Amino acid sequence: MTPVGAIVAKELRSYFVSPIVYVVGSVFLLIFGVLSYAYVVLAGSQAVRMMQLQGTAAQLNLNDLVFRPTFGSMAIVLLLALPLLTMRLFAEERKLRTFELLMTSPIGINEIVFGKFLGAYVIFLGLLGLTGLVPLVLSMYSSFDWNPILTGYLGLALLGALFVAAGVLASALTENQIVAAFLSFGLLLLVWLLGGLGAILGDTPLGNIFAYLSFFEHFDRLVRGLIDTKDLVYFLCGLVLLLFLAHRVVEAQRWK
Amino acid sequence: MIEARDMTKRYGDLTAIERVTFTVAKGEVLAFLGPNGAGKTTTMRILTCFMPATEGTALVAGFDCFEQPVEVKRRIGYLPETPPVYQELTVTEYLTFVGRIKGMGTAALRAGLDRVVERLSLGDVRHRLIANLSRGYRQRVGLAQALLHDPPVLILDEPTVGLDPKQIIEIRELIKSLAGSHTVILSTHILPEATAVCQRVVIINAGRIVAEDQPDRLSARLRRSEKLSITVKAPPADLAGRLRALPGVLAVFEPTDGGAFLLECALGRDLRDDIARFIVTNGWGLLELKTVSITLEDVFLHLTQHEAGMETGSGTTETQEPTL
Ligand SMILES: Nc1ncnc2c1ncn2[C@@H]1O[C@H](COP(=O)(O)OP(=O)(O)O)[C@@H](O)[C@H]1O
Ligand SMILES: [Mg+2]
């Protein structure tokens, strides 16, 4: 096993004994279930109304009525949940002085940062994978287009990667886990709000820049079933930038 | 094996260590003795590449700690002041993790694991969570971690702190048994520990090295010497050597900050006249000459003179008051 693999395995082990993961994970799955159920019920009542008006049974579009709004709402849940998952990554090592072991082992800071990122990301992917039950179950009772669902999951996976990387950065900045969680939450919310600001400024140069910087537009296109290289590049660059910054922060702290 | 040259470390305005210079030969066990806050941990953190020195260089096994940290880290086993253990892992899981990040293969890891578990008597707690272990066991797990990949160099920061007398003796025996095959630096603020375990002692106080010798010679010197501090306007490069050659001078320490040389002279001899004449006639310009009140004795006063808990221990030689 490579050093990165060892760090990932160790992070997973630590997560599985931590109550935070179970709490965050349960709430995450519960909200996904409740949201999709609510949208299904809503879609059902609309269908009933349409049947009363038109007298025919209209084909329900579950993609538009259920999955799109569910994925959209999940982005907010990720914003709240992932900082709680990532806050311990570096902060805890600092606090408990185990950081000295990592930093005096013959591995690079990039391996430590990447290992920690992957450890938290695998947990998130596991939770996201469990939500796949919802479309699977729905597909047994109705038919819908799988493509936007797969791109929607890709969008959530990419968004999650970005959020986890932001959490890694925040956790590297402090040895207080609460501060780390709040930092990443604040950072992500700020970037999100940039999108709103961009929308207000409209089609001006500044407005376009803000809109591009925010993840909302990029994520939304994926949820609507559109795969655009531009959006993939956005997520990839954001991820690399955040992990690079985390690397710099860890490195800079050696010089204090 | 280890060479520190003029290492200085500043935390902002605070100078933690200043121009620390020493060497450790292969197979030697060296004690870094000094009161709390003297700069022991700081020195060790530089040698282990945890952080870089502000100035100066450190070489371990011929590799520069700053230029080739990975090569240095490969060759060092390090026990930090606080054992770096993960509470949520069992002893075996933890040591396996350590072995992997040190780049050990599966076979080497299994062999190393058996060796350190045996050597540190961890057999009974192999599968226990570290969270449930006592302080003494955690310290031993920390040591096991440092020894796991059988590195040629060991750096142990206060390895016996928080242990009971029986455990202290065990750990000291272990460290002694490493002499010859391993190069060891251990830090301590306990005088008898340094003399019991090590072949050579470096005494550090307020960030500076104030003495360095074999334990018995150090104590002998301490009992029979007077100290002088002299400041010279234009000292020749070999002034220390020339002073050392004067009759009655036992040792000369190079200037640290203000350019003051520290001389140790034979007890009962006042060399002030001789030295003043020596410097003036050579025209180097004598700026200051005084007997020093900050001596090794003062440093020792800050050190723990006896070991807590040892008095009630099993009556070993360490229980007696230090002879210094
Ligand atoms: N991270 C740090 N930031 C600021 N000051 C520090 C830091 N670490 C140590 N110091 C200071 O440096 C000095 C030397 O500390 P240290 O090397 O830990 O001494 P020792 O290990 O001998 O007790 C002390 O005055 C300590 O307060
Ligand atoms: Mg210390």
Coordinates of C-alpha atoms and ligand atoms in Angstrom, one line a residue:
Chain A
M1 CA 0.0 0.0 0.0
T2 CA 1.3 3.4 -0.9
P3 CA 1.6 6.2 1.7
V4 CA -1.4 8.0 0.2
G5 CA -3.3 4.7 0.4
A6 CA -2.3 4.4 4.0
I7 CA -3.5 7.9 4.8
V8 CA -6.8 7.3 3.1
A9 CA -7.3 4.0 4.9
K10 CA -6.5 5.7 8.2
E11 CA -8.9 8.5 7.5
L12 CA -11.7 6.0 6.7
R13 CA -11.0 4.1 9.9
S14 CA -11.1 7.3 11.9
Y15 CA -14.4 8.3 10.2
F16 CA -16.1 5.1 11.0
V17 CA -15.5 5.4 14.7
S18 CA -16.6 9.1 14.7
P19 CA -20.2 9.9 15.6
I20 CA -20.1 12.9 13.4
V21 CA -20.1 10.8 10.3
Y22 CA -23.1 8.8 11.4
V23 CA -25.0 11.9 12.3
V24 CA -24.1 13.9 9.2
G25 CA -24.6 10.8 7.0
S26 CA -28.0 10.0 8.4
V27 CA -29.2 13.5 8.1
F28 CA -27.9 13.8 4.6
L29 CA -29.7 10.6 3.5
L30 CA -32.9 11.5 5.4
I31 CA -33.0 14.9 3.7
F32 CA -32.5 13.4 0.3
G33 CA -35.3 10.9 0.9
V34 CA -37.7 13.4 2.3
L35 CA -37.0 15.9 -0.5
S36 CA -37.5 13.4 -3.3
Y37 CA -40.6 12.0 -1.6
A38 CA -42.0 15.5 -1.2
Y39 CA -41.4 16.3 -4.9
V40 CA -42.9 13.0 -6.0
V41 CA -46.1 13.8 -3.9
L42 CA -46.1 17.3 -5.5
A43 CA -45.8 15.8 -9.0
G44 CA -48.6 13.3 -8.2
S45 CA -51.0 16.1 -7.1
Q46 CA -50.2 18.1 -10.3
A47 CA -50.9 15.0 -12.4
V48 CA -54.2 14.6 -10.7
R49 CA -55.1 18.2 -11.3
M50 CA -54.1 17.9 -15.0
M51 CA -56.2 14.8 -15.4
Q52 CA -59.2 16.7 -13.9
L53 CA -58.6 19.6 -16.3
Q54 CA -57.8 17.8 -19.5
G55 CA -59.5 14.5 -18.8
T56 CA -56.4 12.5 -20.0
A57 CA -53.6 11.0 -18.0
A58 CA -50.6 13.1 -18.8
Q59 CA -47.2 11.6 -18.9
L60 CA -45.4 12.9 -15.7
N61 CA -41.9 14.2 -16.3
L62 CA -40.1 13.0 -13.2
N63 CA -36.8 14.5 -14.4
D64 CA -38.2 18.0 -14.2
L65 CA -40.6 17.5 -11.4
V66 CA -38.6 15.4 -9.0
F67 CA -34.9 15.0 -9.7
R68 CA -33.9 18.5 -10.8
P69 CA -35.4 20.2 -7.7
T70 CA -34.0 17.4 -5.4
F71 CA -30.5 17.8 -6.8
G72 CA -30.7 21.6 -6.5
S73 CA -31.7 21.4 -2.9
M74 CA -29.0 18.8 -2.1
A75 CA -26.4 21.4 -3.1
I76 CA -27.5 23.4 -0.1
V77 CA -27.3 20.3 2.1
L78 CA -23.8 19.7 0.9
L79 CA -22.9 23.2 1.8
L80 CA -24.0 22.5 5.4
A81 CA -22.8 18.9 5.8
L82 CA -19.4 18.7 4.2
P83 CA -17.7 21.3 6.4
L84 CA -18.7 19.1 9.3
L85 CA -17.1 16.1 7.6
T86 CA -13.9 17.9 6.7
M87 CA -13.3 20.1 9.8
R88 CA -11.2 17.5 11.6
L89 CA -8.8 16.6 8.9
F90 CA -5.9 18.8 9.8
A91 CA -7.2 20.6 12.8
E92 CA -7.4 17.4 14.9
E93 CA -3.9 16.4 14.0
R94 CA -2.6 19.7 15.1
K95 CA -4.5 19.7 18.3
L96 CA -3.5 16.2 19.2
R97 CA 0.1 16.7 18.1
T98 CA 0.0 13.7 15.7
F99 CA 0.8 16.2 13.0
E100 CA 4.5 15.9 14.0
L101 CA 4.4 12.3 13.0
L102 CA 3.1 13.0 9.5
M103 CA 5.5 15.9 8.9
T104 CA 8.5 14.0 10.0
S105 CA 7.7 10.9 7.8
P106 CA 9.3 10.6 4.4
I107 CA 6.2 11.6 2.6
G108 CA 5.5 14.9 0.9
I109 CA 2.9 17.5 2.0
N110 CA 1.1 16.9 -1.3
E111 CA 0.6 13.2 -0.4
I112 CA -0.7 14.2 3.0
V113 CA -3.1 16.8 1.6
F114 CA -4.3 14.4 -1.2
G115 CA -4.7 11.5 1.2
K116 CA -6.8 13.5 3.5
F117 CA -8.9 14.9 0.7
L118 CA -9.5 11.4 -0.7
G119 CA -10.4 10.0 2.7
A120 CA -13.2 12.5 3.2
Y121 CA -14.2 12.4 -0.4
V122 CA -14.6 8.6 -0.4
I123 CA -17.0 9.0 2.6
F124 CA -19.0 11.6 0.7
L125 CA -19.1 9.4 -2.4
G126 CA -20.3 6.5 -0.3
L127 CA -23.2 8.6 1.0
L128 CA -24.0 9.9 -2.5
G129 CA -24.0 6.4 -3.8
L130 CA -26.6 5.4 -1.2
T131 CA -28.9 8.1 -2.5
G132 CA -28.9 6.2 -5.8
L133 CA -31.5 3.9 -4.3
V134 CA -34.1 6.6 -4.8
P135 CA -34.0 6.8 -8.6
L136 CA -33.6 3.0 -8.7
V137 CA -36.8 2.5 -6.7
L138 CA -38.7 5.2 -8.7
S139 CA -37.6 3.5 -12.0
M140 CA -39.5 0.4 -10.9
Y141 CA -42.8 2.4 -10.9
S142 CA -42.3 4.8 -13.7
S143 CA -40.0 5.6 -16.6
F144 CA -37.8 8.6 -17.0
D145 CA -34.7 9.8 -18.8
W146 CA -31.6 8.5 -17.0
N147 CA -29.2 10.9 -18.7
P148 CA -29.9 14.0 -16.7
I149 CA -29.9 11.9 -13.6
L150 CA -26.4 10.6 -14.3
T151 CA -25.2 14.1 -15.1
G152 CA -26.9 15.4 -12.0
Y153 CA -24.9 12.8 -10.0
L154 CA -21.8 13.9 -11.8
G155 CA -22.6 17.5 -10.8
L156 CA -23.1 16.5 -7.2
A157 CA -19.9 14.5 -7.2
L158 CA -17.9 17.5 -8.6
L159 CA -19.6 19.9 -6.3
G160 CA -18.8 17.7 -3.4
A161 CA -15.1 17.4 -4.5
L162 CA -14.9 21.2 -4.5
F163 CA -16.6 21.5 -1.1
V164 CA -14.3 18.8 0.4
A165 CA -11.2 20.5 -1.0
A166 CA -12.4 23.8 0.5
G167 CA -12.9 22.0 3.8
V168 CA -9.3 20.6 3.6
L169 CA -8.0 24.1 3.1
A170 CA -10.1 25.5 6.0
S171 CA -9.0 22.7 8.3
A172 CA -5.3 23.3 7.5
L173 CA -5.7 26.9 8.6
T174 CA -6.6 26.3 12.3
E175 CA -6.4 23.8 15.0
N176 CA -9.9 24.5 16.1
Q177 CA -12.4 22.2 14.4
I178 CA -15.4 24.6 14.9
V179 CA -13.4 27.4 13.4
A180 CA -12.5 25.2 10.5
A181 CA -16.1 24.2 9.8
F182 CA -17.3 27.7 9.9
L183 CA -14.4 28.9 7.7
S184 CA -15.3 26.5 4.9
F185 CA -19.0 27.1 5.3
G186 CA -18.4 30.9 5.0
L187 CA -16.0 30.5 2.1
L188 CA -18.5 28.3 0.1
L189 CA -21.4 30.5 0.9
L190 CA -19.5 33.5 -0.2
V191 CA -18.6 32.0 -3.5
W192 CA -22.2 30.9 -4.0
L193 CA -23.5 34.4 -3.3
L194 CA -21.1 35.6 -6.0
G195 CA -23.4 33.9 -8.4
G196 CA -26.3 35.9 -7.1
L197 CA -24.3 39.1 -7.4
G198 CA -23.4 38.1 -11.0
A199 CA -27.1 37.6 -11.8
I200 CA -27.9 41.1 -10.4
L201 CA -25.2 42.7 -12.4
G202 CA -26.4 41.0 -15.5
D203 CA -24.5 40.7 -18.7
T204 CA -21.7 43.1 -17.7
P205 CA -18.1 42.0 -17.7
L206 CA -18.0 42.0 -13.8
G207 CA -21.3 40.2 -13.7
N208 CA -20.1 37.5 -16.1
I209 CA -16.9 37.0 -14.1
F210 CA -18.9 36.6 -10.8
A211 CA -21.3 34.3 -12.5
Y212 CA -18.4 32.2 -13.8
L213 CA -16.6 32.1 -10.5
S214 CA -19.7 30.8 -8.6
F215 CA -20.4 27.1 -8.9
F216 CA -24.1 27.6 -9.2
E217 CA -24.3 28.0 -13.0
H218 CA -21.9 25.1 -13.7
F219 CA -23.7 22.8 -11.3
D220 CA -27.1 23.8 -12.7
R221 CA -26.1 23.0 -16.3
L222 CA -25.1 19.5 -15.2
V223 CA -28.3 18.9 -13.4
R224 CA -30.2 19.9 -16.5
G225 CA -28.3 17.2 -18.4
L226 CA -25.8 19.3 -20.2
I227 CA -22.2 18.3 -20.1
D228 CA -20.0 21.2 -21.1
T229 CA -16.2 21.0 -21.0
K230 CA -16.2 24.5 -19.7
D231 CA -18.0 23.4 -16.5
L232 CA -15.8 20.4 -16.1
V233 CA -12.7 22.6 -16.4
Y234 CA -14.2 24.9 -13.8
F235 CA -14.6 22.2 -11.2
L236 CA -11.2 20.7 -12.0
C237 CA -9.4 24.1 -11.7
G238 CA -11.2 24.9 -8.5
L239 CA -10.2 21.6 -7.0
V240 CA -6.6 21.9 -8.0
L241 CA -6.5 25.5 -6.8
L242 CA -8.0 24.7 -3.4
L243 CA -5.7 21.7 -2.8
F244 CA -2.7 23.7 -3.9
L245 CA -3.7 26.5 -1.4
A246 CA -4.0 23.8 1.3
H247 CA -0.5 22.6 0.5
R248 CA 0.8 26.1 0.7
V249 CA -0.8 26.7 4.0
V250 CA 0.6 23.5 5.5
E251 CA 4.0 24.4 4.1
A252 CA 3.9 28.0 5.4
Q253 CA 3.1 26.9 8.9
R254 CA 6.5 25.1 9.1
W255 CA 8.1 28.5 8.8
K256 CA 6.3 30.3 11.7
Chain B
M1 CA 26.2 11.2 11.9
I2 CA 24.5 14.4 13.1
E3 CA 26.0 17.8 12.7
A4 CA 24.3 21.0 13.8
R5 CA 26.1 24.2 12.7
D6 CA 25.2 27.6 14.1
M7 CA 21.5 26.7 14.2
T8 CA 19.3 29.7 15.1
K9 CA 15.5 29.6 15.4
R10 CA 13.3 32.6 15.9
Y11 CA 9.6 32.5 16.6
G12 CA 8.8 36.1 15.7
D13 CA 10.8 38.2 18.1
L14 CA 11.6 35.3 20.4
T15 CA 14.9 33.6 19.8
A16 CA 14.3 30.0 20.9
I17 CA 17.9 28.8 20.1
E18 CA 20.9 30.7 19.0
R19 CA 23.9 29.4 17.1
V20 CA 23.6 25.9 18.4
T21 CA 26.5 23.9 17.2
F22 CA 27.3 20.3 18.1
T23 CA 28.0 16.9 16.5
V24 CA 27.1 13.4 17.3
A25 CA 29.3 10.5 16.2
K26 CA 27.9 7.3 14.8
G27 CA 26.7 4.9 17.5
E28 CA 26.9 7.6 20.2
V29 CA 24.1 8.4 22.7
L30 CA 24.0 12.1 23.4
A31 CA 21.8 13.8 26.0
F32 CA 20.4 17.2 25.4
L33 CA 20.1 18.5 28.9
G34 CA 18.4 21.7 29.8
P35 CA 15.6 23.3 31.9
N36 CA 12.1 23.7 30.4
G37 CA 12.1 26.3 27.7
A38 CA 15.8 25.9 27.0
G39 CA 15.2 25.0 23.3
K40 CA 15.6 21.3 23.3
T41 CA 12.3 20.6 21.5
T42 CA 13.1 23.3 19.0
T43 CA 16.5 21.8 18.2
M44 CA 15.0 18.4 17.7
R45 CA 12.2 19.7 15.5
I46 CA 14.9 21.2 13.2
L47 CA 16.9 18.0 13.1
T48 CA 13.8 16.0 12.2
C49 CA 12.9 18.4 9.4
F50 CA 9.6 19.3 11.1
M51 CA 10.6 22.9 10.7
P52 CA 13.5 24.7 9.2
A53 CA 16.1 26.7 11.1
T54 CA 16.0 30.5 10.7
E55 CA 19.8 30.4 10.2
G56 CA 22.4 27.7 10.2
T57 CA 22.5 24.2 8.8
A58 CA 21.8 20.7 10.1
L59 CA 23.1 17.5 8.6
V60 CA 21.9 14.0 9.4
A61 CA 23.8 11.0 7.9
G62 CA 25.4 13.4 5.5
F63 CA 22.1 14.9 4.2
D64 CA 21.1 18.5 4.7
C65 CA 17.8 18.7 6.6
F66 CA 16.7 21.6 4.5
E67 CA 17.9 20.5 1.0
Q68 CA 17.1 16.8 1.3
P69 CA 14.4 16.4 3.9
V70 CA 13.1 13.1 2.6
E71 CA 16.5 11.4 2.8
V72 CA 16.9 12.7 6.3
K73 CA 13.4 11.6 7.4
R74 CA 14.0 8.1 6.1
R75 CA 16.9 7.7 8.4
I76 CA 15.3 9.2 11.6
G77 CA 13.0 7.7 14.1
Y78 CA 11.4 10.5 16.1
L79 CA 9.5 10.5 19.4
P80 CA 8.0 13.9 19.9
E81 CA 7.4 15.4 23.3
T82 CA 3.8 14.2 23.1
P83 CA 3.5 10.7 21.7
P84 CA 1.9 11.1 18.3
V85 CA -0.7 8.4 18.6
Y86 CA -4.2 8.1 17.2
Q87 CA -6.7 7.3 20.0
E88 CA -9.2 5.6 17.7
L89 CA -6.7 3.0 16.4
T90 CA -5.5 -0.2 18.0
V91 CA -1.7 -0.5 18.7
T92 CA -1.3 -2.8 15.7
E93 CA -3.4 -0.6 13.4
Y94 CA -1.4 2.4 14.5
L95 CA 2.0 0.8 14.0
T96 CA 0.9 -0.5 10.6
F97 CA -0.1 3.0 9.5
V98 CA 3.2 4.4 10.7
G99 CA 5.1 1.7 8.8
R100 CA 3.2 2.4 5.6
I101 CA 3.8 6.1 5.7
K102 CA 7.5 5.4 6.3
G103 CA 7.3 3.4 3.1
M104 CA 7.9 -0.1 4.6
G105 CA 6.9 -3.1 2.5
T106 CA 4.6 -5.7 3.9
A107 CA 7.3 -8.2 4.9
A108 CA 9.5 -5.6 6.5
L109 CA 6.5 -4.2 8.3
R110 CA 5.4 -7.5 9.7
A111 CA 9.0 -8.2 10.9
G112 CA 9.4 -4.7 12.3
L113 CA 6.0 -4.9 14.1
D114 CA 7.0 -8.2 15.8
R115 CA 10.3 -6.8 16.8
V116 CA 9.1 -3.6 18.4
V117 CA 6.1 -5.3 20.1
E118 CA 8.6 -7.7 21.7
R119 CA 11.1 -5.1 22.5
L120 CA 8.7 -2.7 24.2
S121 CA 6.6 -5.5 25.8
L122 CA 3.4 -4.4 23.9
G123 CA 2.2 -8.0 23.4
D124 CA -0.6 -7.7 25.9
V125 CA -2.0 -4.5 24.4
R126 CA -1.5 -5.2 20.7
H127 CA -5.2 -5.2 19.9
R128 CA -6.3 -2.7 22.4
L129 CA -7.4 0.8 21.4
I130 CA -4.8 3.4 22.2
A131 CA -7.5 5.5 23.8
N132 CA -7.7 2.9 26.6
L133 CA -4.0 2.7 27.3
S134 CA -2.2 4.2 30.2
R135 CA 0.3 7.0 29.8
G136 CA 3.2 4.6 30.2
Y137 CA 1.9 2.3 27.4
R138 CA 1.2 5.3 25.1
Q139 CA 4.8 6.4 25.6
R140 CA 6.0 3.0 24.7
V141 CA 3.8 2.9 21.6
G142 CA 5.4 6.2 20.7
L143 CA 8.8 4.7 21.1
A144 CA 7.7 1.6 19.1
Q145 CA 6.7 4.0 16.3
A146 CA 10.2 5.6 16.3
L147 CA 12.0 2.2 16.3
L148 CA 9.6 0.5 13.8
H149 CA 11.6 1.0 10.6
D150 CA 14.9 0.4 12.4
P151 CA 16.3 3.8 11.5
P152 CA 20.0 4.5 12.2
V153 CA 19.3 7.7 14.0
L154 CA 16.8 8.2 16.9
I155 CA 15.7 11.5 18.2
L156 CA 13.8 11.1 21.5
D157 CA 12.2 14.2 23.1
E158 CA 11.9 13.6 26.8
P159 CA 11.3 9.9 26.4
T160 CA 10.7 9.1 30.1
V161 CA 8.4 11.9 31.1
G162 CA 5.3 10.7 32.8
L163 CA 6.5 7.2 33.4
D164 CA 6.7 5.4 36.7
P165 CA 10.2 4.4 38.1
K166 CA 10.1 0.9 36.8
Q167 CA 9.1 2.0 33.3
I168 CA 11.8 4.7 33.4
I169 CA 14.5 2.1 34.1
E170 CA 13.2 -0.1 31.3
I171 CA 13.2 2.7 28.8
R172 CA 16.7 3.7 29.9
E173 CA 17.9 0.2 29.5
L174 CA 16.4 0.1 26.1
I175 CA 18.1 3.3 25.0
K176 CA 21.4 2.1 26.4
S177 CA 21.1 -1.1 24.4
L178 CA 20.7 1.0 21.2
A179 CA 24.2 2.5 21.7
G180 CA 26.7 1.4 19.2
S181 CA 24.2 0.2 16.6
H182 CA 22.2 3.5 16.6
T183 CA 22.9 7.1 16.9
V184 CA 20.7 8.6 19.6
I185 CA 19.9 12.1 20.8
L186 CA 17.6 12.3 23.8
S187 CA 16.5 15.4 25.6
T188 CA 15.8 15.6 29.3
H189 CA 15.6 18.2 32.0
I190 CA 16.6 15.5 34.6
L191 CA 20.3 15.5 35.4
P192 CA 20.7 11.9 36.6
E193 CA 19.0 10.7 33.4
A194 CA 21.6 12.3 31.2
T195 CA 24.4 10.9 33.3
A196 CA 22.8 7.4 33.6
V197 CA 22.1 6.8 29.9
C198 CA 24.5 8.9 27.8
Q199 CA 28.1 8.9 26.8
R200 CA 28.1 12.6 26.2
V201 CA 26.0 15.5 27.5
V202 CA 25.2 18.8 25.8
I203 CA 23.9 21.4 28.3
I204 CA 21.6 24.0 26.8
N205 CA 20.2 26.9 28.6
A206 CA 18.1 29.8 27.3
G207 CA 18.8 28.7 23.7
R208 CA 22.5 28.4 24.0
I209 CA 24.9 25.6 24.5
V210 CA 26.8 26.2 27.7
A211 CA 28.7 23.1 28.1
E212 CA 29.5 19.8 26.4
D213 CA 31.4 16.8 27.7
Q214 CA 31.3 13.3 29.1
P215 CA 29.1 13.1 32.2
D216 CA 31.9 12.4 34.6
R217 CA 34.3 15.0 33.2
L218 CA 31.5 17.5 33.3
S219 CA 30.9 17.0 36.9
A220 CA 34.5 17.1 37.7
R221 CA 35.0 20.3 35.8
L222 CA 32.0 21.8 37.5
R223 CA 33.5 21.2 40.9
R224 CA 36.9 22.5 40.2
S225 CA 36.7 25.5 38.0
E226 CA 36.2 29.3 38.0
K227 CA 34.7 31.0 35.0
L228 CA 35.7 34.2 33.3
S229 CA 34.0 36.1 30.6
I230 CA 36.1 38.3 28.3
T231 CA 35.2 40.5 25.4
V232 CA 37.9 41.3 22.9
K233 CA 37.6 44.2 20.3
A234 CA 39.5 42.5 17.5
P235 CA 40.0 38.8 18.3
P236 CA 42.2 36.8 15.9
A237 CA 40.5 33.8 14.4
D238 CA 42.3 31.3 16.7
L239 CA 41.9 33.2 19.9
A240 CA 40.0 30.4 21.6
G241 CA 42.9 28.0 20.8
R242 CA 45.5 30.5 22.1
L243 CA 43.6 31.1 25.3
R244 CA 43.2 27.4 25.8
A245 CA 47.0 27.0 25.6
L246 CA 47.5 29.4 28.6
P247 CA 48.4 27.7 31.8
G248 CA 45.5 27.3 34.2
V249 CA 42.8 27.5 31.5
L250 CA 40.7 24.4 31.3
A251 CA 38.3 25.2 28.5
V252 CA 37.3 28.0 26.3
F253 CA 33.8 28.4 24.8
E254 CA 33.4 30.5 21.6
P255 CA 31.4 33.7 21.8
T256 CA 27.7 33.3 21.4
D257 CA 26.1 36.7 21.0
G258 CA 28.0 39.7 22.3
G259 CA 31.3 38.3 21.4
A260 CA 32.2 37.2 24.9
F261 CA 34.5 34.2 25.3
L262 CA 33.7 32.0 28.3
L263 CA 36.8 30.6 30.0
E264 CA 36.9 27.9 32.6
C265 CA 40.0 28.1 34.8
A266 CA 41.4 25.9 37.5
L267 CA 39.8 26.3 40.9
G268 CA 41.6 28.8 43.2
R269 CA 43.6 30.5 40.5
D270 CA 42.8 34.0 39.6
L271 CA 43.9 34.3 36.0
R272 CA 42.5 37.8 35.4
D273 CA 45.9 39.5 35.5
D274 CA 47.5 37.0 33.2
I275 CA 44.7 37.1 30.6
A276 CA 44.4 40.8 30.6
R277 CA 48.2 41.1 30.0
F278 CA 48.1 38.4 27.3
I279 CA 45.4 40.2 25.3
V280 CA 46.7 43.8 25.8
T281 CA 50.3 42.9 24.9
N282 CA 49.0 41.3 21.7
G283 CA 47.1 44.5 20.9
W284 CA 43.7 42.9 20.4
G285 CA 41.9 45.4 22.6
L286 CA 40.4 44.2 25.8
L287 CA 36.9 45.5 26.2
E288 CA 35.7 43.6 29.2
L289 CA 36.9 41.0 31.7
K290 CA 34.9 39.6 34.5
T291 CA 34.2 36.6 36.6
V292 CA 30.9 35.1 35.5
S293 CA 28.1 34.4 37.9
I294 CA 25.9 32.6 35.3
T295 CA 27.7 29.3 35.5
L296 CA 26.8 25.7 34.9
E297 CA 25.7 25.5 38.5
D298 CA 23.1 28.1 37.8
V299 CA 21.9 26.1 34.8
F300 CA 21.8 23.0 37.0
L301 CA 19.8 24.8 39.6
H302 CA 17.0 25.0 37.0
L303 CA 17.3 21.3 36.2
T304 CA 15.4 18.8 38.2
Q305 CA 17.9 17.6 40.8
H306 CA 16.1 14.5 41.7
E307 CA 13.4 12.5 40.0
A308 CA 9.9 12.6 41.2
G309 CA 8.8 9.2 42.3
M310 CA 12.2 7.7 42.1
E311 CA 12.8 8.0 45.9
T312 CA 10.0 5.6 46.5
G313 CA 11.2 3.4 43.8
S314 CA 13.0 0.1 44.0
G315 CA 16.2 1.6 45.4
T316 CA 18.2 2.0 42.3
T317 CA 21.4 4.0 42.0
E318 CA 19.4 6.8 40.4
T319 CA 17.6 7.5 43.6
Q320 CA 20.6 9.2 45.1
E321 CA 21.0 13.0 44.9
P322 CA 23.2 13.9 41.9
T323 CA 26.8 14.3 42.7
L324 CA 27.1 17.4 40.7
Ligands
LIG1 N1 5.7 27.4 18.3 C1 6.2 28.3 19.1 N2 5.9 29.6 19.0 C2 6.5 30.5 19.8 N3 7.4 30.2 20.7 C3 7.7 28.9 20.9 C4 7.2 27.9 20.1 N4 7.7 26.7 20.5 C5 8.6 27.0 21.5 N5 8.6 28.3 21.7 C6 9.4 29.0 22.7 O1 10.8 28.7 22.4 C7 11.5 28.4 23.6 C8 12.1 27.1 23.6 O2 11.1 26.1 23.6 P1 11.4 24.5 23.5 O3 12.3 24.3 22.4 O4 10.0 23.9 23.5 O5 12.1 24.2 24.9 P2 12.3 22.9 25.7 O6 11.9 21.8 24.8 O7 13.8 22.9 26.1 O8 11.4 23.0 26.9 C9 10.5 28.6 24.8 O9 10.7 29.9 25.3 C10 9.2 28.5 24.1 O10 8.2 29.2 24.8
MG2 MG 10.5 20.4 25.1

